[in-house]
Coordinates of C-alpha atoms in Angstrom, one line a residue:
Chain A
X19 CA -2.4 -18.6 -26.4
X20 CA 1.3 -18.0 -26.5
X21 CA 1.4 -14.7 -28.4
X22 CA 0.1 -12.6 -25.5
X23 CA 2.9 -13.6 -23.2
X24 CA 5.7 -11.7 -25.1
X25 CA 3.3 -8.7 -25.2
X26 CA 2.9 -8.9 -21.4
X27 CA 6.7 -8.9 -21.0
X28 CA 7.1 -5.9 -23.4
X29 CA 4.4 -4.1 -21.5
X30 CA 6.3 -4.8 -18.3
X31 CA 9.6 -3.6 -19.8
X32 CA 8.0 -0.4 -21.0
X33 CA 6.4 0.3 -17.6
X34 CA 9.8 -0.2 -16.0
X35 CA 11.3 2.4 -18.4
X36 CA 8.5 4.8 -17.7
X37 CA 9.1 4.4 -13.9
X38 CA 12.8 5.0 -14.2
X39 CA 12.4 8.1 -16.4
X40 CA 9.9 9.5 -13.9
X41 CA 12.4 8.9 -11.1
X42 CA 15.3 10.5 -12.9
X43 CA 13.2 13.5 -13.5
X44 CA 12.6 13.7 -9.8
X45 CA 16.4 13.5 -9.2
X46 CA 16.2 10.1 -7.5
X47 CA 19.4 8.2 -7.1
X48 CA 20.2 4.9 -8.9
X49 CA 18.7 2.5 -6.3
X50 CA 15.7 4.8 -5.9
X51 CA 15.1 4.8 -9.6
X52 CA 15.4 1.0 -9.8
X53 CA 12.8 0.6 -7.1
X54 CA 10.4 3.0 -8.9
X55 CA 10.9 1.0 -12.1
X56 CA 10.1 -2.2 -10.3
X57 CA 7.0 -0.8 -8.6
X58 CA 5.6 0.8 -11.8
X59 CA 6.1 -2.4 -13.8
X60 CA 4.8 -4.9 -11.2
X61 CA 2.6 -2.9 -8.9
X62 CA -0.7 -3.4 -10.7
X63 CA -0.4 -7.2 -11.0
X64 CA 0.9 -7.4 -7.5
X65 CA -2.1 -5.7 -6.0
X66 CA -4.5 -7.8 -8.1
X67 CA -2.8 -11.0 -6.9
X68 CA -2.9 -10.0 -3.3
X69 CA -6.6 -9.1 -3.5
X70 CA -7.7 -12.3 -5.2
X71 CA -5.5 -14.4 -3.0
X72 CA -3.0 -15.7 -5.6
X73 CA -0.1 -16.5 -3.4
X74 CA 2.7 -15.9 -3.8
X75 CA 2.3 -13.1 -6.3
X76 CA 2.9 -14.1 -9.9
X77 CA 6.2 -12.4 -10.7
X78 CA 8.0 -14.2 -7.8
X79 CA 7.7 -17.5 -9.6
X80 CA 8.5 -16.4 -13.2
X81 CA 12.0 -15.1 -13.8
X82 CA 11.0 -13.6 -17.2
X83 CA 9.3 -10.6 -15.5
X84 CA 12.3 -9.7 -13.5
X85 CA 14.4 -10.1 -16.6
X86 CA 12.2 -7.9 -18.6
X87 CA 12.5 -5.2 -15.9
X88 CA 16.2 -5.6 -15.7
X89 CA 16.4 -5.0 -19.5
X90 CA 14.1 -2.0 -19.2
X91 CA 16.1 -0.5 -16.4
X92 CA 19.3 -0.9 -18.4
X93 CA 17.8 0.6 -21.5
X94 CA 16.5 3.5 -19.5
X95 CA 19.9 4.3 -18.2
X96 CA 21.9 3.7 -21.4
X97 CA 19.5 5.3 -23.9
X98 CA 17.7 7.8 -21.8
X99 CA 17.9 10.7 -24.2
X100 CA 17.0 8.6 -27.2
X101 CA 14.0 7.2 -25.4
X102 CA 12.7 10.6 -24.5
X103 CA 13.0 11.5 -28.2
X104 CA 11.2 8.3 -29.1
X105 CA 8.3 9.3 -26.9
X106 CA 5.8 8.5 -29.7
X107 CA 7.1 5.0 -30.1
X108 CA 7.1 4.5 -26.3
X109 CA 3.5 5.6 -26.3
X110 CA 2.5 2.9 -28.7
X111 CA 4.2 0.2 -26.5
X112 CA 2.8 1.7 -23.4
X113 CA -0.7 1.7 -24.8
X114 CA -0.4 -1.9 -25.9
X115 CA 1.0 -2.7 -22.5
X116 CA -2.0 -1.3 -20.6
X117 CA -4.3 -3.1 -23.0
X118 CA -2.5 -6.4 -22.4
X119 CA -2.4 -5.8 -18.6
X120 CA -6.1 -5.2 -18.6
X121 CA -7.0 -8.3 -20.5
X122 CA -4.6 -10.5 -18.6
X123 CA -5.9 -9.1 -15.3
X124 CA -9.5 -9.9 -16.4
X125 CA -8.5 -13.4 -17.4
X126 CA -6.4 -14.2 -14.4
X127 CA -9.3 -13.2 -12.2
X128 CA -11.8 -15.2 -14.2
X129 CA -9.5 -18.3 -14.0
X130 CA -9.6 -17.9 -10.2
X131 CA -13.4 -18.2 -10.4
X132 CA -14.6 -14.7 -9.5
X133 CA -17.8 -13.1 -10.8
X134 CA -17.7 -10.8 -13.8
X135 CA -17.8 -7.4 -12.0
X136 CA -14.7 -8.4 -9.9
X137 CA -12.9 -9.5 -13.1
X138 CA -13.6 -6.1 -14.5
X139 CA -12.3 -4.3 -11.4
X140 CA -9.2 -6.4 -11.4
X141 CA -8.5 -5.7 -15.1
X142 CA -8.5 -2.0 -14.3
X143 CA -6.4 -2.5 -11.1
X144 CA -3.8 -4.5 -13.1
X145 CA -3.5 -1.8 -15.7
X146 CA -3.5 1.3 -13.6
X147 CA -2.2 0.7 -10.1
X148 CA 1.5 0.4 -11.2
X149 CA 1.3 4.0 -12.3
X150 CA -0.7 5.0 -9.2
X151 CA 2.0 3.5 -6.9
X152 CA 4.7 5.2 -9.0
X153 CA 3.0 8.6 -8.4
X154 CA 2.3 7.9 -4.7
X155 CA 6.0 7.1 -4.1
X156 CA 7.2 10.2 -6.0
X157 CA 4.7 12.3 -4.0
X158 CA 2.5 13.3 -6.9
X159 CA -1.3 13.1 -7.1
X160 CA -1.8 10.1 -9.4
X161 CA -2.0 11.4 -12.9
X162 CA -4.6 8.9 -13.8
X163 CA -7.1 10.5 -11.5
X164 CA -7.0 13.7 -13.5
X165 CA -6.7 12.2 -17.0
X166 CA -9.8 10.2 -17.4
X167 CA -9.1 8.5 -20.6
X168 CA -6.5 6.2 -19.4
X169 CA -8.6 4.2 -16.9
X170 CA -11.7 4.6 -19.0
X171 CA -10.0 3.0 -22.0
X172 CA -9.0 0.0 -19.7
X173 CA -12.6 -0.2 -18.4
X174 CA -14.0 -0.3 -22.0
X175 CA -11.4 -2.9 -23.0
X176 CA -12.4 -5.1 -20.0
X177 CA -16.1 -4.8 -20.9
X178 CA -15.4 -5.7 -24.5
X179 CA -13.4 -8.7 -23.5
X180 CA -16.0 -10.0 -21.1
X181 CA -18.8 -9.4 -23.4
X182 CA -17.3 -11.0 -26.5
X183 CA -15.8 -13.9 -24.6
X184 CA -19.1 -14.8 -22.9
X185 CA -20.9 -14.5 -26.3
X186 CA -18.5 -16.2 -28.5
X187 CA -16.3 -18.3 -26.2
X188 CA -13.4 -17.3 -28.4
X189 CA -10.5 -16.2 -26.2
X190 CA -8.1 -15.1 -28.9
X191 CA -10.7 -13.1 -30.8
X192 CA -12.0 -11.4 -27.6
X193 CA -8.5 -10.6 -26.5
X194 CA -7.5 -9.0 -29.8
X195 CA -10.7 -7.0 -30.0
X196 CA -10.3 -5.8 -26.4
X197 CA -6.7 -4.7 -27.0
X198 CA -7.7 -2.9 -30.1
X199 CA -10.5 -1.1 -28.2
X200 CA -8.1 0.2 -25.6
X201 CA -5.5 1.3 -28.2
X202 CA -8.1 3.1 -30.4
X203 CA -9.8 4.9 -27.5
X204 CA -6.5 6.1 -26.2
X205 CA -5.3 7.2 -29.6
X206 CA -8.4 9.1 -30.4
X207 CA -8.2 10.8 -27.0
X208 CA -4.6 11.8 -27.6
X209 CA -5.4 13.1 -31.1
X210 CA -7.8 15.4 -29.5
X211 CA -5.0 16.6 -27.3
X212 CA -6.1 15.0 -24.0
X213 CA -2.8 13.4 -23.0
X214 CA 0.5 12.0 -24.4
X215 CA 2.2 11.1 -21.2
X216 CA 4.1 7.9 -21.2
X217 CA 2.9 5.3 -18.7
X218 CA 0.4 7.7 -17.2
Chain B
X28 CA -26.6 -11.1 14.6
X29 CA -28.2 -9.9 11.4
X30 CA -28.8 -6.3 12.4
X31 CA -25.2 -5.3 12.1
X32 CA -24.9 -6.3 8.5
X33 CA -27.1 -3.5 7.1
X34 CA -25.2 -1.1 9.3
X35 CA -22.0 -2.3 7.7
X36 CA -23.4 -1.8 4.2
X37 CA -24.6 1.7 5.2
X38 CA -21.1 2.5 6.6
X39 CA -19.6 1.3 3.3
X40 CA -22.0 3.4 1.3
X41 CA -21.3 6.5 3.3
X42 CA -17.5 6.0 3.1
X43 CA -17.9 5.7 -0.7
X44 CA -19.7 9.0 -0.8
X45 CA -17.1 10.6 1.4
X46 CA -14.4 9.4 -1.0
X47 CA -16.1 10.7 -4.1
X48 CA -16.8 14.1 -2.6
X49 CA -13.1 14.4 -1.6
X50 CA -12.1 13.5 -5.1
X51 CA -14.4 16.0 -6.7
X52 CA -13.0 18.7 -4.4
X53 CA -9.6 17.8 -5.8
X54 CA -10.9 18.1 -9.4
X55 CA -10.5 14.4 -10.1
X56 CA -12.2 13.1 -13.2
X57 CA -15.1 10.6 -13.1
X58 CA -13.0 7.3 -13.1
X59 CA -10.6 8.8 -10.6
X60 CA -13.4 9.7 -8.3
X61 CA -14.9 6.3 -8.6
X62 CA -11.5 4.7 -7.6
X63 CA -11.2 7.0 -4.6
X64 CA -14.7 6.1 -3.6
X65 CA -13.9 2.4 -3.8
X66 CA -10.6 2.7 -1.9
X67 CA -12.2 4.8 0.9
X68 CA -15.0 2.3 1.4
X69 CA -13.1 -0.9 1.2
X70 CA -9.5 0.0 2.0
X71 CA -9.6 -0.6 5.8
X72 CA -11.2 -4.0 5.6
X73 CA -9.0 -5.0 2.7
X74 CA -5.8 -4.2 4.6
X75 CA -7.1 -6.1 7.6
X76 CA -7.9 -9.1 5.5
X77 CA -4.5 -9.1 3.9
X78 CA -2.8 -8.9 7.2
X79 CA -4.7 -11.7 8.9
X80 CA -4.5 -13.9 5.9
X81 CA -8.2 -13.9 5.0
X82 CA -8.0 -14.8 1.3
X83 CA -9.5 -13.6 -1.0
X84 CA -10.4 -10.4 0.8
X85 CA -14.0 -10.3 2.0
X86 CA -15.6 -7.9 -0.5
X87 CA -14.6 -10.1 -3.5
X88 CA -17.0 -12.8 -2.4
X89 CA -20.0 -10.6 -1.4
X90 CA -21.7 -8.6 -4.0
X91 CA -23.6 -6.5 -1.5
X92 CA -20.5 -4.4 -0.8
X93 CA -19.9 -3.6 -4.4
X94 CA -23.6 -2.8 -4.7
X95 CA -23.5 -0.5 -1.7
X96 CA -20.5 1.3 -3.2
X97 CA -22.3 1.6 -6.6
X98 CA -25.3 3.2 -4.9
X99 CA -23.0 5.5 -2.9
X100 CA -21.2 6.7 -6.0
X101 CA -24.4 7.3 -7.9
X102 CA -25.9 9.2 -4.9
X103 CA -22.7 11.3 -4.7
X104 CA -23.0 12.3 -8.3
X105 CA -26.7 12.9 -8.5
X106 CA -27.2 14.7 -5.2
X107 CA -23.8 16.2 -4.5
X108 CA -25.0 19.6 -3.4
X109 CA -27.8 18.2 -1.2
X110 CA -25.3 15.8 0.4
X111 CA -22.9 18.7 1.2
X112 CA -25.8 20.5 2.9
X113 CA -26.8 17.4 4.8
X114 CA -23.3 17.2 6.2
X115 CA -24.7 16.8 9.7
X116 CA -26.8 13.8 8.7
X117 CA -23.8 12.3 6.9
X118 CA -21.7 12.8 10.0
X119 CA -24.1 10.6 12.0
X120 CA -24.0 7.8 9.4
X121 CA -20.2 8.2 9.1
X122 CA -19.7 7.9 12.8
X123 CA -22.0 4.8 13.0
X124 CA -20.0 3.5 10.1
X125 CA -16.6 3.7 11.8
X126 CA -18.1 2.3 14.9
X127 CA -19.5 -0.7 13.0
X128 CA -16.2 -1.1 11.1
X129 CA -14.3 -1.1 14.3
X130 CA -16.5 -3.8 16.0
X131 CA -16.6 -6.0 12.9
X132 CA -12.9 -5.7 12.5
X133 CA -12.4 -6.8 16.1
X134 CA -14.8 -9.7 15.6
X135 CA -13.4 -10.9 12.3
X136 CA -10.0 -11.0 13.8
X137 CA -11.2 -12.8 16.9
X138 CA -13.0 -15.3 14.7
X139 CA -9.7 -16.0 13.0
X140 CA -8.2 -16.9 16.4
X141 CA -5.8 -14.0 17.0
X142 CA -4.9 -12.7 20.4
X143 CA -6.7 -9.8 22.0
X144 CA -4.1 -7.0 21.2
X145 CA -4.1 -8.0 17.5
X146 CA -7.9 -7.8 17.4
X147 CA -7.7 -4.3 18.9
X148 CA -5.2 -3.2 16.3
X149 CA -7.3 -4.7 13.4
X150 CA -10.4 -3.0 14.7
X151 CA -8.7 0.4 14.4
X152 CA -7.1 -0.6 11.0
X153 CA -10.5 -1.6 9.6
X154 CA -12.0 1.7 10.7
X155 CA -9.3 4.2 9.7
X156 CA -7.2 2.9 6.9
X157 CA -9.8 3.5 4.2
X158 CA -9.5 7.2 5.0
X159 CA -5.8 7.0 5.2
X160 CA -5.6 5.4 1.7
X161 CA -7.9 8.1 0.4
X162 CA -5.7 10.8 1.8
X163 CA -2.5 9.2 0.5
X164 CA -4.0 8.9 -3.0
X165 CA -5.1 12.4 -3.0
X166 CA -1.6 13.5 -1.8
X167 CA -2.7 14.8 1.6
X168 CA -1.2 14.1 5.0
X169 CA -3.8 11.7 6.4
X170 CA -6.3 13.8 8.3
X171 CA -6.6 11.2 11.0
X172 CA -3.0 11.7 12.1
X173 CA -3.8 15.2 13.1
X174 CA -7.3 14.8 14.5
X175 CA -6.8 12.5 17.4
X176 CA -10.3 11.8 18.3
X177 CA -11.3 9.7 15.3
X178 CA -8.8 6.9 15.9
X179 CA -9.0 7.3 19.6
X180 CA -12.8 6.8 19.6
X181 CA -12.3 3.6 17.6
X182 CA -9.6 2.4 20.0
X183 CA -11.9 3.0 22.9
X184 CA -14.8 1.2 21.2
X185 CA -12.6 -1.8 20.6
X186 CA -11.5 -1.9 24.2
X187 CA -15.1 -1.7 25.4
X188 CA -16.1 -4.5 23.0
X189 CA -13.3 -6.8 24.0
X190 CA -13.8 -6.1 27.7
X191 CA -17.5 -6.5 27.8
X192 CA -17.5 -9.6 25.5
X193 CA -14.9 -11.4 27.6
X194 CA -16.8 -10.5 30.8
X195 CA -20.3 -11.2 29.7
X196 CA -20.1 -13.4 26.7
X197 CA -22.9 -11.4 25.2
X198 CA -22.0 -10.4 21.7
X199 CA -25.0 -8.2 20.9
X200 CA -24.8 -6.2 24.1
X201 CA -21.1 -5.8 23.7
X202 CA -21.4 -4.6 20.1
X203 CA -24.1 -2.1 20.9
X204 CA -22.2 -0.7 23.8
X205 CA -19.0 -0.4 21.8
X206 CA -20.8 1.4 19.0
X207 CA -22.5 3.8 21.5
X208 CA -19.0 4.5 22.9
X209 CA -17.5 5.4 19.6
X210 CA -20.5 7.6 18.7
X211 CA -20.6 9.4 22.1
X212 CA -16.9 10.1 22.1
X213 CA -16.9 11.5 18.6
X214 CA -20.0 13.6 19.3
X215 CA -18.6 15.1 22.5
X216 CA -15.4 15.8 20.7
X217 CA -17.2 17.6 17.8
X218 CA -19.4 19.6 20.3
X219 CA -16.2 20.9 21.6
X220 CA -15.3 22.0 18.1
X221 CA -12.6 19.5 17.4
X222 CA -13.8 18.2 14.0
X223 CA -16.8 17.8 11.8
X224 CA -15.2 16.4 8.7
X225 CA -17.1 13.6 7.0
X226 CA -15.3 10.3 6.8
X227 CA -12.2 11.8 8.2
Chain C
X27 CA 20.7 -19.1 15.8
X28 CA 19.2 -17.4 18.8
X29 CA 21.5 -14.3 18.9
X30 CA 19.9 -12.7 15.9
X31 CA 16.5 -12.6 17.4
X32 CA 17.2 -10.0 20.1
X33 CA 18.9 -7.9 17.4
X34 CA 15.8 -8.1 15.3
X35 CA 13.7 -6.9 18.2
X36 CA 16.1 -4.0 18.9
X37 CA 15.9 -3.1 15.3
X38 CA 12.1 -3.1 15.5
X39 CA 12.2 -1.0 18.6
X40 CA 14.6 1.6 17.1
X41 CA 12.5 1.8 13.9
X42 CA 9.4 2.5 16.1
X43 CA 11.2 5.3 17.8
X44 CA 12.3 6.7 14.5
X45 CA 8.7 6.7 13.2
X46 CA 7.3 8.4 16.3
X47 CA 10.0 11.1 16.2
X48 CA 9.2 11.8 12.6
X49 CA 5.5 12.0 13.4
X50 CA 6.1 14.4 16.3
X51 CA 8.2 16.6 14.0
X52 CA 5.2 16.7 11.7
X53 CA 2.9 17.7 14.6
X54 CA 0.9 14.5 14.4
X55 CA -1.2 13.7 17.4
X56 CA -0.7 10.8 19.9
X57 CA -2.6 8.1 18.0
X58 CA -1.2 9.3 14.6
X59 CA 2.3 9.0 16.0
X60 CA 1.7 5.5 17.3
X61 CA 0.4 4.4 13.9
X62 CA 3.5 5.9 12.2
X63 CA 5.7 4.1 14.7
X64 CA 4.0 0.8 14.0
X65 CA 4.2 1.2 10.3
X66 CA 7.8 2.2 10.3
X67 CA 8.8 -0.8 12.5
X68 CA 6.7 -3.5 10.8
X69 CA 6.1 -2.2 7.3
X70 CA 9.1 -3.8 5.5
X71 CA 8.5 -7.3 6.9
X72 CA 4.8 -7.0 6.3
X73 CA 5.2 -6.2 2.6
X74 CA 7.7 -9.0 2.3
X75 CA 5.4 -11.5 4.0
X76 CA 2.4 -10.5 1.8
X77 CA 4.5 -10.8 -1.4
X78 CA 5.9 -14.2 -0.6
X79 CA 2.6 -15.5 0.7
X80 CA 3.5 -16.0 4.3
X81 CA 0.1 -15.8 5.9
X82 CA -0.7 -14.3 8.3
X83 CA 2.1 -11.8 8.4
X84 CA 4.8 -12.7 11.0
X85 CA 4.2 -10.1 13.7
X86 CA 0.6 -11.2 14.2
X87 CA 1.8 -14.4 15.7
X88 CA 4.7 -13.2 17.9
X89 CA 3.9 -10.9 20.7
X90 CA 7.5 -9.9 21.1
X91 CA 7.4 -7.6 18.1
X92 CA 4.4 -5.7 19.5
X93 CA 6.1 -5.5 22.8
X94 CA 9.3 -4.1 21.3
X95 CA 7.2 -1.5 19.5
X96 CA 5.3 -0.6 22.6
X97 CA 8.5 -0.1 24.5
X98 CA 9.9 2.0 21.6
X99 CA 6.8 4.2 21.5
X100 CA 7.0 4.7 25.3
X101 CA 10.7 5.5 25.2
X102 CA 10.1 8.0 22.3
X103 CA 7.5 9.9 24.4
X104 CA 9.3 9.8 27.7
X105 CA 12.8 10.5 26.5
X106 CA 12.3 12.4 23.3
X107 CA 14.8 15.1 23.9
X108 CA 17.5 12.7 25.2
X109 CA 17.0 10.5 22.2
X110 CA 17.4 13.4 19.8
X111 CA 20.7 14.2 21.6
X112 CA 21.8 10.6 21.4
X113 CA 21.3 10.6 17.6
X114 CA 24.7 9.1 17.2
X115 CA 23.8 6.1 19.3
X116 CA 20.5 5.7 17.6
X117 CA 22.3 5.7 14.3
X118 CA 24.3 2.7 15.4
X119 CA 21.2 0.7 16.4
X120 CA 19.4 1.8 13.3
X121 CA 22.2 0.6 11.1
X122 CA 22.4 -2.7 12.9
X123 CA 18.6 -2.8 12.6
X124 CA 18.6 -2.5 8.8
X125 CA 21.4 -4.9 8.5
X126 CA 19.5 -7.5 10.5
X127 CA 16.3 -6.8 8.6
X128 CA 18.1 -7.4 5.4
X129 CA 19.7 -10.7 6.3
X130 CA 16.5 -12.0 8.0
X131 CA 14.5 -10.9 4.9
X132 CA 16.8 -12.9 2.7
X133 CA 16.7 -15.9 5.0
X134 CA 12.9 -15.9 5.4
X135 CA 12.5 -15.8 1.6
X136 CA 15.1 -18.6 1.1
X137 CA 13.4 -20.7 3.7
X138 CA 10.2 -20.3 1.7
X139 CA 12.0 -21.8 -1.3
X140 CA 12.4 -18.8 -3.6
X141 CA 15.2 -18.3 -6.1
X142 CA 18.3 -16.2 -5.2
X143 CA 17.2 -13.0 -7.0
X144 CA 13.9 -12.9 -5.2
X145 CA 15.7 -13.4 -1.9
X146 CA 17.9 -10.4 -2.6
X147 CA 14.9 -8.2 -3.5
X148 CA 13.0 -9.3 -0.4
X149 CA 16.0 -8.5 1.8
X150 CA 16.0 -4.9 0.5
X151 CA 12.2 -4.7 0.8
X152 CA 12.3 -5.9 4.4
X153 CA 14.9 -3.3 5.3
X154 CA 13.7 -0.2 3.4
X155 CA 9.9 -0.3 3.0
X156 CA 9.1 0.5 6.6
X157 CA 10.8 3.8 6.0
X158 CA 9.2 4.2 2.6
X159 CA 5.7 3.8 4.1
X160 CA 6.6 6.2 6.9
X161 CA 7.5 8.8 4.3
X162 CA 4.4 8.2 2.2
X163 CA 2.1 8.5 5.2
X164 CA 3.7 11.7 6.2
X165 CA 3.5 13.0 2.7
X166 CA 7.2 13.2 2.0
X167 CA 9.1 11.9 -1.0
X168 CA 10.7 8.8 0.5
X169 CA 14.2 9.9 1.7
X170 CA 15.7 6.6 0.7
X171 CA 15.1 7.4 -3.0
X172 CA 17.4 10.4 -2.7
X173 CA 20.1 9.0 -0.4
X174 CA 21.4 6.1 -2.3
X175 CA 23.7 4.6 0.3
X176 CA 21.0 3.2 2.5
X177 CA 19.4 0.8 0.1
X178 CA 22.7 0.2 -1.6
X179 CA 24.2 -0.9 1.7
X180 CA 21.3 -3.4 2.1
X181 CA 21.8 -4.7 -1.4
X182 CA 25.5 -5.2 -0.8
X183 CA 24.7 -7.0 2.5
X184 CA 22.3 -9.3 0.8
X185 CA 24.8 -10.2 -1.9
X186 CA 27.5 -10.9 0.7
X187 CA 25.1 -13.1 2.7
X188 CA 23.9 -15.1 -0.3
X189 CA 27.4 -15.5 -1.8
X190 CA 29.0 -16.6 1.5
X191 CA 26.2 -18.9 2.5
X192 CA 26.2 -20.7 -0.8
X193 CA 29.9 -21.1 -0.8
X194 CA 30.4 -22.0 2.9
X195 CA 27.1 -23.2 4.1
X196 CA 27.8 -21.4 7.3
X197 CA 24.8 -19.4 8.3
X198 CA 26.2 -17.7 11.3
X199 CA 29.4 -16.6 9.6
X200 CA 27.5 -15.4 6.6
X201 CA 25.0 -13.4 8.7
X202 CA 27.8 -11.7 10.8
X203 CA 29.8 -10.8 7.7
X204 CA 26.7 -9.4 5.9
X205 CA 25.7 -7.3 8.9
X206 CA 29.3 -6.0 9.1
X207 CA 29.2 -5.2 5.4
X208 CA 26.0 -3.1 5.8
X209 CA 27.3 -1.3 8.9
X210 CA 30.8 -0.5 7.4
X211 CA 29.3 0.8 4.1
X212 CA 26.9 3.0 5.9
X213 CA 29.5 4.3 8.3
X214 CA 32.0 5.1 5.6
X215 CA 29.2 6.9 3.7
X216 CA 28.3 8.9 6.7
X217 CA 31.9 9.8 7.4
X218 CA 32.0 11.3 4.0
X219 CA 29.0 13.4 4.9
X220 CA 26.4 11.7 2.8
X221 CA 23.7 11.2 5.5
X222 CA 23.1 10.9 9.2
X223 CA 19.4 10.6 9.3
X224 CA 17.9 8.1 11.8
X225 CA 15.9 5.4 10.2
X226 CA 16.2 6.9 6.8

């Protein structure tokens, strides 16, 4: 299923931008911002890989992820003001990003042979711990802990994926439906004014 | 030695409750509280397993731990006010919990063939880093760093276990004595008014 | 190349002292200060080892590192006031320490067969994440994120090492030049008044 791979890279790129912008808001310097961008983009998948014993962690053996982050960091510096104005567009990519991270987290964990509840946990970990690490490193209470819908949407997406995939055996259909679930839940929540933060 | 296993599960359950209650105090939402409960209960053993190269980390391959946490989270939500009133009882379970975590941390590390000083360090890591992660994620200075007796009691328990076990070769006796050591030290300290925090 | 090993141990010892002094400033108790000393000294190498899948992490199988830390902790307690006065001397050792950590981080990662950009990242991770963890555990925004020169110097040292080593194949020459690069950059920066913090 090749089409999910570019989505994963776009999600990584958007998370990197989100990390850099947060760091700039905090008046971090260049290298500090780069580090926060990296951690935001790769933190969730890294923690998942460490926990399930996938060694070395995935992004060390695939240059595309580092390239996606490098582009994200460059874009964040060059077009910072434009990006802040395009917050709405960023939000779409960010939401697709967390949806893709959730499903890929679930699938990576399934492929490693873990039971269903562990797959679900790892889907959420993949999607949210990049942002958690970003907030810890910038000395904030992780936003996700006070904005329920973000992790809840991931959880719902993971449940939908696991349910559909075990019923139908159709990976692509299950993936698309799960991604749509995350996006719809988050959009409805935002419409009701719960949150519009990028990369929460 | 089967009798230590239920104690380990009870310790896990109590740590999960402690994490959820801290998160609720901080006005975290449902999913945020669940994550803090998980991290508090499993963080110490997870860091130990990562460091000593036990892969995947232990709780991924044993459903009882996740079940203990699920029960703890449920209890914390259903009986929150009662639990806060029963703080004294919680404190007993919590103290037994850290004692058990310490001894099991030492023994897991010994079983993996590490030298005695590493076993001691890993005993303390197992017992205290769940609480440390909880405090980091809730943006607090880890309480343990300012309330000496908690980690000191674990350290003493680890020394007692390692000493007795190498002298006598009796695992059960050494375990019981080490647990008693941790409990007595912490109780005496609390009697003198040093601390009564649950799951510090 | 035996001469780099004692430098690595001295760097570890100095980082341990830096951690303990920070913890004492924060009014941490004895055991809390010890833990911060440990984490500061071993955190960077530990995170690198976990990421590249070096299992168990290096310091668990080499008693010299724990010994270096134990001596550092002891010195920090016995000669605290003298050390604070000798800040200038500490700064020299600290700078050599981060330089050595950078080069050893790069070389450890190369030896494990990773591509050049991963080696560079791991060099920086080895040098700076001990301090980052220290700051996270003491509930500070990591100093390094606001004092650019520290990580930048490591990055430059890593680039110099990788460039020279691939051109010349001379490990010792490349290592010495890279260390000198880090030291000179940091010294020039400090001369211009950017930072004189120990173990930033």
